[in-house]
mmCIF file with all atom_site columns, C-alpha atoms and ligand atoms in Angstrom:
data_model
loop_
_atom_site.group_PDB
_atom_site.id
_atom_site.type_symbol
_atom_site.label_atom_id
_atom_site.label_alt_id
_atom_site.label_comp_id
_atom_site.label_asym_id
_atom_site.label_entity_id
_atom_site.label_seq_id
_atom_site.pdbx_PDB_ins_code
_atom_site.Cartn_x
_atom_site.Cartn_y
_atom_site.Cartn_z
_atom_site.occupancy
_atom_site.B_iso_or_equiv
_atom_site.pdbx_formal_charge
_atom_site.auth_seq_id
_atom_site.auth_comp_id
_atom_site.auth_asym_id
_atom_site.auth_atom_id
_atom_site.pdbx_PDB_model_num
ATOM   1   C CA  . MET A 1 1   ? 0.000   0.000  0.000   1.00 0.00 ? 132 MET A CA  1
ATOM   2   C CA  . ALA A 1 2   ? 1.340   3.444  -0.934  1.00 0.00 ? 133 ALA A CA  1
ATOM   3   C CA  . ILE A 1 3   ? 0.153   6.551  0.879   1.00 0.00 ? 134 ILE A CA  1
ATOM   4   C CA  . THR A 1 4   ? 0.856   9.909  -0.745  1.00 0.00 ? 135 THR A CA  1
ATOM   5   C CA  . ILE A 1 5   ? -0.078  13.491 0.012   1.00 0.00 ? 136 ILE A CA  1
ATOM   6   C CA  . LEU A 1 6   ? -0.897  16.075 -2.627  1.00 0.00 ? 137 LEU A CA  1
ATOM   7   C CA  . LYS A 1 7   ? -1.912  19.684 -2.586  1.00 0.00 ? 138 LYS A CA  1
ATOM   8   C CA  . GLY A 1 8   ? -4.953  20.679 -4.619  1.00 0.00 ? 139 GLY A CA  1
ATOM   9   C CA  . ASP A 1 9   ? -8.520  20.022 -5.603  1.00 0.00 ? 140 ASP A CA  1
ATOM   10  C CA  . ILE A 1 10  ? -9.661  16.443 -5.055  1.00 0.00 ? 141 ILE A CA  1
ATOM   11  C CA  . THR A 1 11  ? -12.227 16.602 -7.866  1.00 0.00 ? 142 THR A CA  1
ATOM   12  C CA  . GLY A 1 12  ? -9.442  16.445 -10.474 1.00 0.00 ? 143 GLY A CA  1
ATOM   13  C CA  . GLN A 1 13  ? -7.977  13.202 -9.185  1.00 0.00 ? 144 GLN A CA  1
ATOM   14  C CA  . ARG A 1 14  ? -7.848  10.222 -11.534 1.00 0.00 ? 145 ARG A CA  1
ATOM   15  C CA  . VAL A 1 15  ? -8.590  7.521  -9.035  1.00 0.00 ? 146 VAL A CA  1
ATOM   16  C CA  . ASP A 1 16  ? -11.192 4.791  -8.725  1.00 0.00 ? 147 ASP A CA  1
ATOM   17  C CA  . ALA A 1 17  ? -12.886 6.432  -5.752  1.00 0.00 ? 148 ALA A CA  1
ATOM   18  C CA  . ILE A 1 18  ? -13.020 9.928  -4.324  1.00 0.00 ? 149 ILE A CA  1
ATOM   19  C CA  . VAL A 1 19  ? -14.075 10.254 -0.701  1.00 0.00 ? 150 VAL A CA  1
ATOM   20  C CA  . ASN A 1 20  ? -16.485 13.066 0.116   1.00 0.00 ? 151 ASN A CA  1
ATOM   21  C CA  . ALA A 1 21  ? -16.620 14.747 3.524   1.00 0.00 ? 152 ALA A CA  1
ATOM   22  C CA  . ALA A 1 22  ? -20.401 14.811 3.376   1.00 0.00 ? 153 ALA A CA  1
ATOM   23  C CA  . ASN A 1 23  ? -22.976 15.754 5.968   1.00 0.00 ? 154 ASN A CA  1
ATOM   24  C CA  . SER A 1 24  ? -25.500 13.242 7.148   1.00 0.00 ? 155 SER A CA  1
ATOM   25  C CA  . SER A 1 25  ? -28.266 14.589 4.897   1.00 0.00 ? 156 SER A CA  1
ATOM   26  C CA  . LEU A 1 26  ? -26.243 13.503 1.830   1.00 0.00 ? 157 LEU A CA  1
ATOM   27  C CA  . MET A 1 27  ? -27.858 16.466 0.082   1.00 0.00 ? 158 MET A CA  1
ATOM   28  C CA  . GLY A 1 28  ? -24.656 18.378 -0.562  1.00 0.00 ? 159 GLY A CA  1
ATOM   29  C CA  . GLY A 1 29  ? -23.153 21.332 1.228   1.00 0.00 ? 160 GLY A CA  1
ATOM   30  C CA  . GLY A 1 30  ? -20.165 23.638 1.164   1.00 0.00 ? 161 GLY A CA  1
ATOM   31  C CA  . GLY A 1 31  ? -16.451 22.876 1.097   1.00 0.00 ? 162 GLY A CA  1
ATOM   32  C CA  . VAL A 1 32  ? -15.311 19.697 -0.558  1.00 0.00 ? 163 VAL A CA  1
ATOM   33  C CA  . ASP A 1 33  ? -18.881 18.360 -0.613  1.00 0.00 ? 164 ASP A CA  1
ATOM   34  C CA  . GLY A 1 34  ? -20.051 21.269 -2.767  1.00 0.00 ? 165 GLY A CA  1
ATOM   35  C CA  . ALA A 1 35  ? -17.014 20.958 -5.026  1.00 0.00 ? 166 ALA A CA  1
ATOM   36  C CA  . ILE A 1 36  ? -17.635 17.248 -5.649  1.00 0.00 ? 167 ILE A CA  1
ATOM   37  C CA  . HIS A 1 37  ? -21.319 17.752 -6.455  1.00 0.00 ? 168 HIS A CA  1
ATOM   38  C CA  . ARG A 1 38  ? -20.554 20.712 -8.738  1.00 0.00 ? 169 ARG A CA  1
ATOM   39  C CA  . ALA A 1 39  ? -17.873 18.835 -10.636 1.00 0.00 ? 170 ALA A CA  1
ATOM   40  C CA  . GLY A 1 40  ? -19.724 15.515 -10.742 1.00 0.00 ? 171 GLY A CA  1
ATOM   41  C CA  . GLY A 1 41  ? -23.122 16.908 -11.707 1.00 0.00 ? 172 GLY A CA  1
ATOM   42  C CA  . PRO A 1 42  ? -26.667 15.943 -10.699 1.00 0.00 ? 173 PRO A CA  1
ATOM   43  C CA  . ALA A 1 43  ? -26.287 12.180 -11.072 1.00 0.00 ? 174 ALA A CA  1
ATOM   44  C CA  . ILE A 1 44  ? -24.538 12.011 -7.694  1.00 0.00 ? 175 ILE A CA  1
ATOM   45  C CA  . LEU A 1 45  ? -27.320 13.879 -5.915  1.00 0.00 ? 176 LEU A CA  1
ATOM   46  C CA  . ASP A 1 46  ? -29.943 11.664 -7.564  1.00 0.00 ? 177 ASP A CA  1
ATOM   47  C CA  . GLU A 1 47  ? -28.251 8.608  -6.110  1.00 0.00 ? 178 GLU A CA  1
ATOM   48  C CA  . CYS A 1 48  ? -27.927 10.285 -2.732  1.00 0.00 ? 179 CYS A CA  1
ATOM   49  C CA  . ARG A 1 49  ? -31.677 10.974 -2.787  1.00 0.00 ? 180 ARG A CA  1
ATOM   50  C CA  . ALA A 1 50  ? -32.322 7.315  -3.554  1.00 0.00 ? 181 ALA A CA  1
ATOM   51  C CA  . LEU A 1 51  ? -30.145 6.298  -0.599  1.00 0.00 ? 182 LEU A CA  1
ATOM   52  C CA  . ARG A 1 52  ? -32.113 8.644  1.657   1.00 0.00 ? 183 ARG A CA  1
ATOM   53  C CA  . ALA A 1 53  ? -35.354 7.125  0.372   1.00 0.00 ? 184 ALA A CA  1
ATOM   54  C CA  . SER A 1 54  ? -34.178 3.570  1.025   1.00 0.00 ? 185 SER A CA  1
ATOM   55  C CA  . LYS A 1 55  ? -31.406 2.625  3.434   1.00 0.00 ? 186 LYS A CA  1
ATOM   56  C CA  . TYR A 1 56  ? -30.728 5.962  5.135   1.00 0.00 ? 187 TYR A CA  1
ATOM   57  C CA  . GLY A 1 57  ? -34.075 7.568  5.837   1.00 0.00 ? 188 GLY A CA  1
ATOM   58  C CA  . ARG A 1 58  ? -32.647 9.444  8.802   1.00 0.00 ? 189 ARG A CA  1
ATOM   59  C CA  . GLY A 1 59  ? -29.413 10.301 7.069   1.00 0.00 ? 190 GLY A CA  1
ATOM   60  C CA  . LEU A 1 60  ? -26.014 8.639  6.995   1.00 0.00 ? 191 LEU A CA  1
ATOM   61  C CA  . PRO A 1 61  ? -24.750 8.284  10.582  1.00 0.00 ? 192 PRO A CA  1
ATOM   62  C CA  . THR A 1 62  ? -21.478 9.935  11.599  1.00 0.00 ? 193 THR A CA  1
ATOM   63  C CA  . GLY A 1 63  ? -18.499 7.640  11.048  1.00 0.00 ? 194 GLY A CA  1
ATOM   64  C CA  . GLN A 1 64  ? -20.178 5.567  8.339   1.00 0.00 ? 195 GLN A CA  1
ATOM   65  C CA  . ALA A 1 65  ? -19.588 5.528  4.568   1.00 0.00 ? 196 ALA A CA  1
ATOM   66  C CA  . VAL A 1 66  ? -21.643 4.784  1.481   1.00 0.00 ? 197 VAL A CA  1
ATOM   67  C CA  . ALA A 1 67  ? -20.806 4.830  -2.233  1.00 0.00 ? 198 ALA A CA  1
ATOM   68  C CA  . THR A 1 68  ? -22.501 6.331  -5.254  1.00 0.00 ? 199 THR A CA  1
ATOM   69  C CA  . THR A 1 69  ? -21.281 6.549  -8.811  1.00 0.00 ? 200 THR A CA  1
ATOM   70  C CA  . ALA A 1 70  ? -19.306 9.669  -9.678  1.00 0.00 ? 201 ALA A CA  1
ATOM   71  C CA  . GLY A 1 71  ? -21.251 11.366 -12.472 1.00 0.00 ? 202 GLY A CA  1
ATOM   72  C CA  . ARG A 1 72  ? -18.937 13.426 -14.670 1.00 0.00 ? 203 ARG A CA  1
ATOM   73  C CA  . LEU A 1 73  ? -15.878 12.960 -12.464 1.00 0.00 ? 204 LEU A CA  1
ATOM   74  C CA  . ASP A 1 74  ? -12.978 10.857 -13.709 1.00 0.00 ? 205 ASP A CA  1
ATOM   75  C CA  . ALA A 1 75  ? -13.435 8.602  -10.707 1.00 0.00 ? 206 ALA A CA  1
ATOM   76  C CA  . ARG A 1 76  ? -15.820 5.643  -10.844 1.00 0.00 ? 207 ARG A CA  1
ATOM   77  C CA  . TRP A 1 77  ? -17.258 6.153  -7.397  1.00 0.00 ? 208 TRP A CA  1
ATOM   78  C CA  . VAL A 1 78  ? -17.751 8.773  -4.732  1.00 0.00 ? 209 VAL A CA  1
ATOM   79  C CA  . ILE A 1 79  ? -17.641 7.383  -1.209  1.00 0.00 ? 210 ILE A CA  1
ATOM   80  C CA  . HIS A 1 80  ? -19.583 9.674  1.098   1.00 0.00 ? 211 HIS A CA  1
ATOM   81  C CA  . THR A 1 81  ? -18.584 9.686  4.744   1.00 0.00 ? 212 THR A CA  1
ATOM   82  C CA  . VAL A 1 82  ? -19.792 11.869 7.594   1.00 0.00 ? 213 VAL A CA  1
ATOM   83  C CA  . GLY A 1 83  ? -17.093 13.206 9.872   1.00 0.00 ? 214 GLY A CA  1
ATOM   84  C CA  . PRO A 1 84  ? -17.789 14.261 13.448  1.00 0.00 ? 215 PRO A CA  1
ATOM   85  C CA  . VAL A 1 85  ? -18.061 17.933 14.342  1.00 0.00 ? 216 VAL A CA  1
ATOM   86  C CA  . TYR A 1 86  ? -15.142 18.773 16.644  1.00 0.00 ? 217 TYR A CA  1
ATOM   87  C CA  . SER A 1 87  ? -16.036 19.013 20.325  1.00 0.00 ? 218 SER A CA  1
ATOM   88  C CA  . ALA A 1 88  ? -13.823 20.335 23.118  1.00 0.00 ? 219 ALA A CA  1
ATOM   89  C CA  . ASP A 1 89  ? -15.990 18.479 25.665  1.00 0.00 ? 220 ASP A CA  1
ATOM   90  C CA  . GLU A 1 90  ? -16.052 15.046 24.114  1.00 0.00 ? 221 GLU A CA  1
ATOM   91  C CA  . ASP A 1 91  ? -13.383 12.989 22.375  1.00 0.00 ? 222 ASP A CA  1
ATOM   92  C CA  . ARG A 1 92  ? -14.821 12.121 18.966  1.00 0.00 ? 223 ARG A CA  1
ATOM   93  C CA  . SER A 1 93  ? -11.569 10.773 17.496  1.00 0.00 ? 224 SER A CA  1
ATOM   94  C CA  . ALA A 1 94  ? -12.967 7.264  17.182  1.00 0.00 ? 225 ALA A CA  1
ATOM   95  C CA  . LEU A 1 95  ? -15.709 8.564  14.898  1.00 0.00 ? 226 LEU A CA  1
ATOM   96  C CA  . LEU A 1 96  ? -13.199 10.351 12.697  1.00 0.00 ? 227 LEU A CA  1
ATOM   97  C CA  . ALA A 1 97  ? -11.039 7.210  12.517  1.00 0.00 ? 228 ALA A CA  1
ATOM   98  C CA  . SER A 1 98  ? -14.170 5.262  11.611  1.00 0.00 ? 229 SER A CA  1
ATOM   99  C CA  . CYS A 1 99  ? -14.697 7.514  8.560   1.00 0.00 ? 230 CYS A CA  1
ATOM   100 C CA  . TYR A 1 100 ? -11.350 6.416  7.122   1.00 0.00 ? 231 TYR A CA  1
ATOM   101 C CA  . ARG A 1 101 ? -11.779 2.757  8.047   1.00 0.00 ? 232 ARG A CA  1
ATOM   102 C CA  . GLU A 1 102 ? -15.339 2.548  6.718   1.00 0.00 ? 233 GLU A CA  1
ATOM   103 C CA  . SER A 1 103 ? -14.464 4.404  3.516   1.00 0.00 ? 234 SER A CA  1
ATOM   104 C CA  . LEU A 1 104 ? -11.643 1.937  2.878   1.00 0.00 ? 235 LEU A CA  1
ATOM   105 C CA  . ARG A 1 105 ? -13.914 -0.981 3.678   1.00 0.00 ? 236 ARG A CA  1
ATOM   106 C CA  . VAL A 1 106 ? -16.454 0.267  1.107   1.00 0.00 ? 237 VAL A CA  1
ATOM   107 C CA  . ALA A 1 107 ? -13.640 0.889  -1.400  1.00 0.00 ? 238 ALA A CA  1
ATOM   108 C CA  . GLY A 1 108 ? -12.420 -2.674 -0.873  1.00 0.00 ? 239 GLY A CA  1
ATOM   109 C CA  . GLU A 1 109 ? -15.910 -4.052 -1.468  1.00 0.00 ? 240 GLU A CA  1
ATOM   110 C CA  . LEU A 1 110 ? -16.136 -2.099 -4.713  1.00 0.00 ? 241 LEU A CA  1
ATOM   111 C CA  . GLY A 1 111 ? -12.743 -3.365 -5.840  1.00 0.00 ? 242 GLY A CA  1
ATOM   112 C CA  . ALA A 1 112 ? -11.242 0.138  -5.960  1.00 0.00 ? 243 ALA A CA  1
ATOM   113 C CA  . ALA A 1 113 ? -7.464  0.076  -6.297  1.00 0.00 ? 244 ALA A CA  1
ATOM   114 C CA  . SER A 1 114 ? -6.968  3.808  -5.745  1.00 0.00 ? 245 SER A CA  1
ATOM   115 C CA  . VAL A 1 115 ? -8.735  6.169  -3.360  1.00 0.00 ? 246 VAL A CA  1
ATOM   116 C CA  . ALA A 1 116 ? -8.375  9.912  -2.735  1.00 0.00 ? 247 ALA A CA  1
ATOM   117 C CA  . PHE A 1 117 ? -9.316  11.369 0.642   1.00 0.00 ? 248 PHE A CA  1
ATOM   118 C CA  . PRO A 1 118 ? -9.832  14.987 1.681   1.00 0.00 ? 249 PRO A CA  1
ATOM   119 C CA  . ALA A 1 119 ? -9.062  16.022 5.263   1.00 0.00 ? 250 ALA A CA  1
ATOM   120 C CA  . VAL A 1 120 ? -12.398 14.940 6.714   1.00 0.00 ? 251 VAL A CA  1
ATOM   121 C CA  . SER A 1 121 ? -13.703 17.272 9.461   1.00 0.00 ? 252 SER A CA  1
ATOM   122 C CA  . ALA A 1 122 ? -10.783 19.704 9.044   1.00 0.00 ? 253 ALA A CA  1
ATOM   123 C CA  . GLY A 1 123 ? -12.957 22.439 7.540   1.00 0.00 ? 254 GLY A CA  1
ATOM   124 C CA  . VAL A 1 124 ? -16.359 23.618 8.732   1.00 0.00 ? 255 VAL A CA  1
ATOM   125 C CA  . TYR A 1 125 ? -16.458 20.711 11.213  1.00 0.00 ? 256 TYR A CA  1
ATOM   126 C CA  . GLY A 1 126 ? -13.700 22.381 13.148  1.00 0.00 ? 257 GLY A CA  1
ATOM   127 C CA  . TRP A 1 127 ? -10.864 19.884 13.752  1.00 0.00 ? 258 TRP A CA  1
ATOM   128 C CA  . SER A 1 128 ? -7.356  21.243 13.964  1.00 0.00 ? 259 SER A CA  1
ATOM   129 C CA  . ALA A 1 129 ? -5.218  20.379 10.972  1.00 0.00 ? 260 ALA A CA  1
ATOM   130 C CA  . GLU A 1 130 ? -2.796  18.581 13.307  1.00 0.00 ? 261 GLU A CA  1
ATOM   131 C CA  . SER A 1 131 ? -5.344  16.320 14.919  1.00 0.00 ? 262 SER A CA  1
ATOM   132 C CA  . ALA A 1 132 ? -7.208  15.624 11.676  1.00 0.00 ? 263 ALA A CA  1
ATOM   133 C CA  . ALA A 1 133 ? -3.922  14.663 9.993   1.00 0.00 ? 264 ALA A CA  1
ATOM   134 C CA  . GLN A 1 134 ? -2.795  12.406 12.810  1.00 0.00 ? 265 GLN A CA  1
ATOM   135 C CA  . ILE A 1 135 ? -6.038  10.442 12.900  1.00 0.00 ? 266 ILE A CA  1
ATOM   136 C CA  . ALA A 1 136 ? -6.186  10.192 9.101   1.00 0.00 ? 267 ALA A CA  1
ATOM   137 C CA  . VAL A 1 137 ? -2.643  8.925  8.638   1.00 0.00 ? 268 VAL A CA  1
ATOM   138 C CA  . ASP A 1 138 ? -2.639  6.573  11.655  1.00 0.00 ? 269 ASP A CA  1
ATOM   139 C CA  . THR A 1 139 ? -5.962  5.026  10.721  1.00 0.00 ? 270 THR A CA  1
ATOM   140 C CA  . VAL A 1 140 ? -5.112  4.452  7.077   1.00 0.00 ? 271 VAL A CA  1
ATOM   141 C CA  . ARG A 1 141 ? -1.727  2.960  7.994   1.00 0.00 ? 272 ARG A CA  1
ATOM   142 C CA  . ALA A 1 142 ? -3.311  0.567  10.466  1.00 0.00 ? 273 ALA A CA  1
ATOM   143 C CA  . SER A 1 143 ? -6.276  -0.339 8.273   1.00 0.00 ? 274 SER A CA  1
ATOM   144 C CA  . GLY A 1 144 ? -4.932  -3.450 6.559   1.00 0.00 ? 275 GLY A CA  1
ATOM   145 C CA  . THR A 1 145 ? -6.806  -2.305 3.449   1.00 0.00 ? 276 THR A CA  1
ATOM   146 C CA  . GLU A 1 146 ? -6.487  -4.037 0.091   1.00 0.00 ? 277 GLU A CA  1
ATOM   147 C CA  . VAL A 1 147 ? -6.599  -0.621 -1.657  1.00 0.00 ? 278 VAL A CA  1
ATOM   148 C CA  . ASP A 1 148 ? -3.067  -0.081 -2.878  1.00 0.00 ? 279 ASP A CA  1
ATOM   149 C CA  . ASP A 1 149 ? -2.938  3.610  -3.830  1.00 0.00 ? 280 ASP A CA  1
ATOM   150 C CA  . ILE A 1 150 ? -4.198  6.000  -1.160  1.00 0.00 ? 281 ILE A CA  1
ATOM   151 C CA  . ARG A 1 151 ? -3.875  9.751  -1.616  1.00 0.00 ? 282 ARG A CA  1
ATOM   152 C CA  . PHE A 1 152 ? -4.637  12.551 0.764   1.00 0.00 ? 283 PHE A CA  1
ATOM   153 C CA  . VAL A 1 153 ? -5.526  15.570 -1.364  1.00 0.00 ? 284 VAL A CA  1
ATOM   154 C CA  . LEU A 1 154 ? -5.215  18.688 0.764   1.00 0.00 ? 285 LEU A CA  1
ATOM   155 C CA  . PHE A 1 155 ? -6.723  21.944 -0.282  1.00 0.00 ? 286 PHE A CA  1
ATOM   156 C CA  . ASN A 1 156 ? -4.966  24.440 1.936   1.00 0.00 ? 287 ASN A CA  1
ATOM   157 C CA  . ASP A 1 157 ? -1.375  24.990 2.989   1.00 0.00 ? 288 ASP A CA  1
ATOM   158 C CA  . GLU A 1 158 ? -1.929  24.580 6.701   1.00 0.00 ? 289 GLU A CA  1
ATOM   159 C CA  . VAL A 1 159 ? -3.623  21.220 6.328   1.00 0.00 ? 290 VAL A CA  1
ATOM   160 C CA  . TYR A 1 160 ? -1.054  20.075 3.776   1.00 0.00 ? 291 TYR A CA  1
ATOM   161 C CA  . ALA A 1 161 ? 1.771   20.989 6.171   1.00 0.00 ? 292 ALA A CA  1
ATOM   162 C CA  . ALA A 1 162 ? 0.126   19.052 8.991   1.00 0.00 ? 293 ALA A CA  1
ATOM   163 C CA  . PHE A 1 163 ? -0.170  15.931 6.828   1.00 0.00 ? 294 PHE A CA  1
ATOM   164 C CA  . GLU A 1 164 ? 3.427   16.369 5.697   1.00 0.00 ? 295 GLU A CA  1
ATOM   165 C CA  . ARG A 1 165 ? 4.620   16.405 9.330   1.00 0.00 ? 296 ARG A CA  1
ATOM   166 C CA  . GLU A 1 166 ? 2.481   13.415 10.149  1.00 0.00 ? 297 GLU A CA  1
ATOM   167 C CA  . MET A 1 167 ? 3.840   11.387 7.243   1.00 0.00 ? 298 MET A CA  1
HETATM 168 P P1  . LIG B 2 .   ? -15.940 19.149 7.003   1.00 0.00 ? 21  LIG B P1  1
HETATM 169 O O1  . LIG B 2 .   ? -17.354 19.663 7.124   1.00 0.00 ? 21  LIG B O1  1
HETATM 170 O O2  . LIG B 2 .   ? -15.834 17.646 7.119   1.00 0.00 ? 21  LIG B O2  1
HETATM 171 O O3  . LIG B 2 .   ? -14.989 19.890 7.880   1.00 0.00 ? 21  LIG B O3  1
HETATM 172 P P2  . LIG B 2 .   ? -15.076 20.725 4.669   1.00 0.00 ? 21  LIG B P2  1
HETATM 173 O O4  . LIG B 2 .   ? -15.421 20.501 3.249   1.00 0.00 ? 21  LIG B O4  1
HETATM 174 O O5  . LIG B 2 .   ? -15.564 21.973 5.321   1.00 0.00 ? 21  LIG B O5  1
HETATM 175 O O6  . LIG B 2 .   ? -15.584 19.415 5.455   1.00 0.00 ? 21  LIG B O6  1
HETATM 176 O O7  . LIG B 2 .   ? -13.508 20.687 4.861   1.00 0.00 ? 21  LIG B O7  1
HETATM 177 C C1  . LIG B 2 .   ? -12.742 19.503 4.845   1.00 0.00 ? 21  LIG B C1  1
HETATM 178 C C2  . LIG B 2 .   ? -11.416 19.804 4.175   1.00 0.00 ? 21  LIG B C2  1
HETATM 179 O O8  . LIG B 2 .   ? -11.612 19.789 2.763   1.00 0.00 ? 21  LIG B O8  1
HETATM 180 C C3  . LIG B 2 .   ? -10.844 21.181 4.515   1.00 0.00 ? 21  LIG B C3  1
HETATM 181 O O9  . LIG B 2 .   ? -9.463  21.033 4.807   1.00 0.00 ? 21  LIG B O9  1
HETATM 182 C C4  . LIG B 2 .   ? -11.062 21.972 3.226   1.00 0.00 ? 21  LIG B C4  1
HETATM 183 O O10 . LIG B 2 .   ? -10.038 22.957 3.026   1.00 0.00 ? 21  LIG B O10 1
HETATM 184 C C5  . LIG B 2 .   ? -10.934 20.879 2.194   1.00 0.00 ? 21  LIG B C5  1
HETATM 185 N N1  . LIG B 2 .   ? -11.480 21.129 0.855   1.00 0.00 ? 21  LIG B N1  1
HETATM 186 C C6  . LIG B 2 .   ? -12.388 22.059 0.448   1.00 0.00 ? 21  LIG B C6  1
HETATM 187 N N2  . LIG B 2 .   ? -12.576 21.966 -0.879  1.00 0.00 ? 21  LIG B N2  1
HETATM 188 C C7  . LIG B 2 .   ? -11.765 20.953 -1.333  1.00 0.00 ? 21  LIG B C7  1
HETATM 189 C C8  . LIG B 2 .   ? -11.484 20.386 -2.606  1.00 0.00 ? 21  LIG B C8  1
HETATM 190 N N3  . LIG B 2 .   ? -12.085 20.806 -3.720  1.00 0.00 ? 21  LIG B N3  1
HETATM 191 N N4  . LIG B 2 .   ? -10.573 19.370 -2.675  1.00 0.00 ? 21  LIG B N4  1
HETATM 192 C C9  . LIG B 2 .   ? -9.965  18.916 -1.567  1.00 0.00 ? 21  LIG B C9  1
HETATM 193 N N5  . LIG B 2 .   ? -10.187 19.415 -0.332  1.00 0.00 ? 21  LIG B N5  1
HETATM 194 C C10 . LIG B 2 .   ? -11.077 20.422 -0.218  1.00 0.00 ? 21  LIG B C10 1
#
């Protein structure tokens, strides 16, 4: 398994699966979620609506992951995962680790050989770059995944630097 870090926009990655830092509604949002839906087009949202109407009537729970196809993106699949909102009162690290583990489990089931991750929860959800990077890198390293090309695609310099230190 190779883990690499890159700076830039995840929507341009040529990988089998792009992970989306979604919210539990699966109906899109800002940040990387908005970018993925804009670049991938309405097909992704249609599939998200179908998931809400079937398996996830109350939304996708935090720490879980589910795949859709990827619309116009180069990737074959988008794997939506819901990171925890940062809390100073409660340690939610296990939920953030679960996002990476569950996304890789779904990727393995799909037969994806390459997966690109954003820094889940490191934006609007309020995690420090340092802590988000540590959990991401540790969890992926320990995952035992069959995915052999894993990329962290980091959008801003601070988050990129934190992942670089962690690696
Ligand atoms: P969350 O709600 O999980 O915090 P955000 O989308 O707000 O999700 O932020 C997660 C990370 O994704 C942040 O570090 C943000 O800078 C980054 N990000 C935003 N747009 C993109 C993009 N197009 N490609 C990769 N990362 C992105």
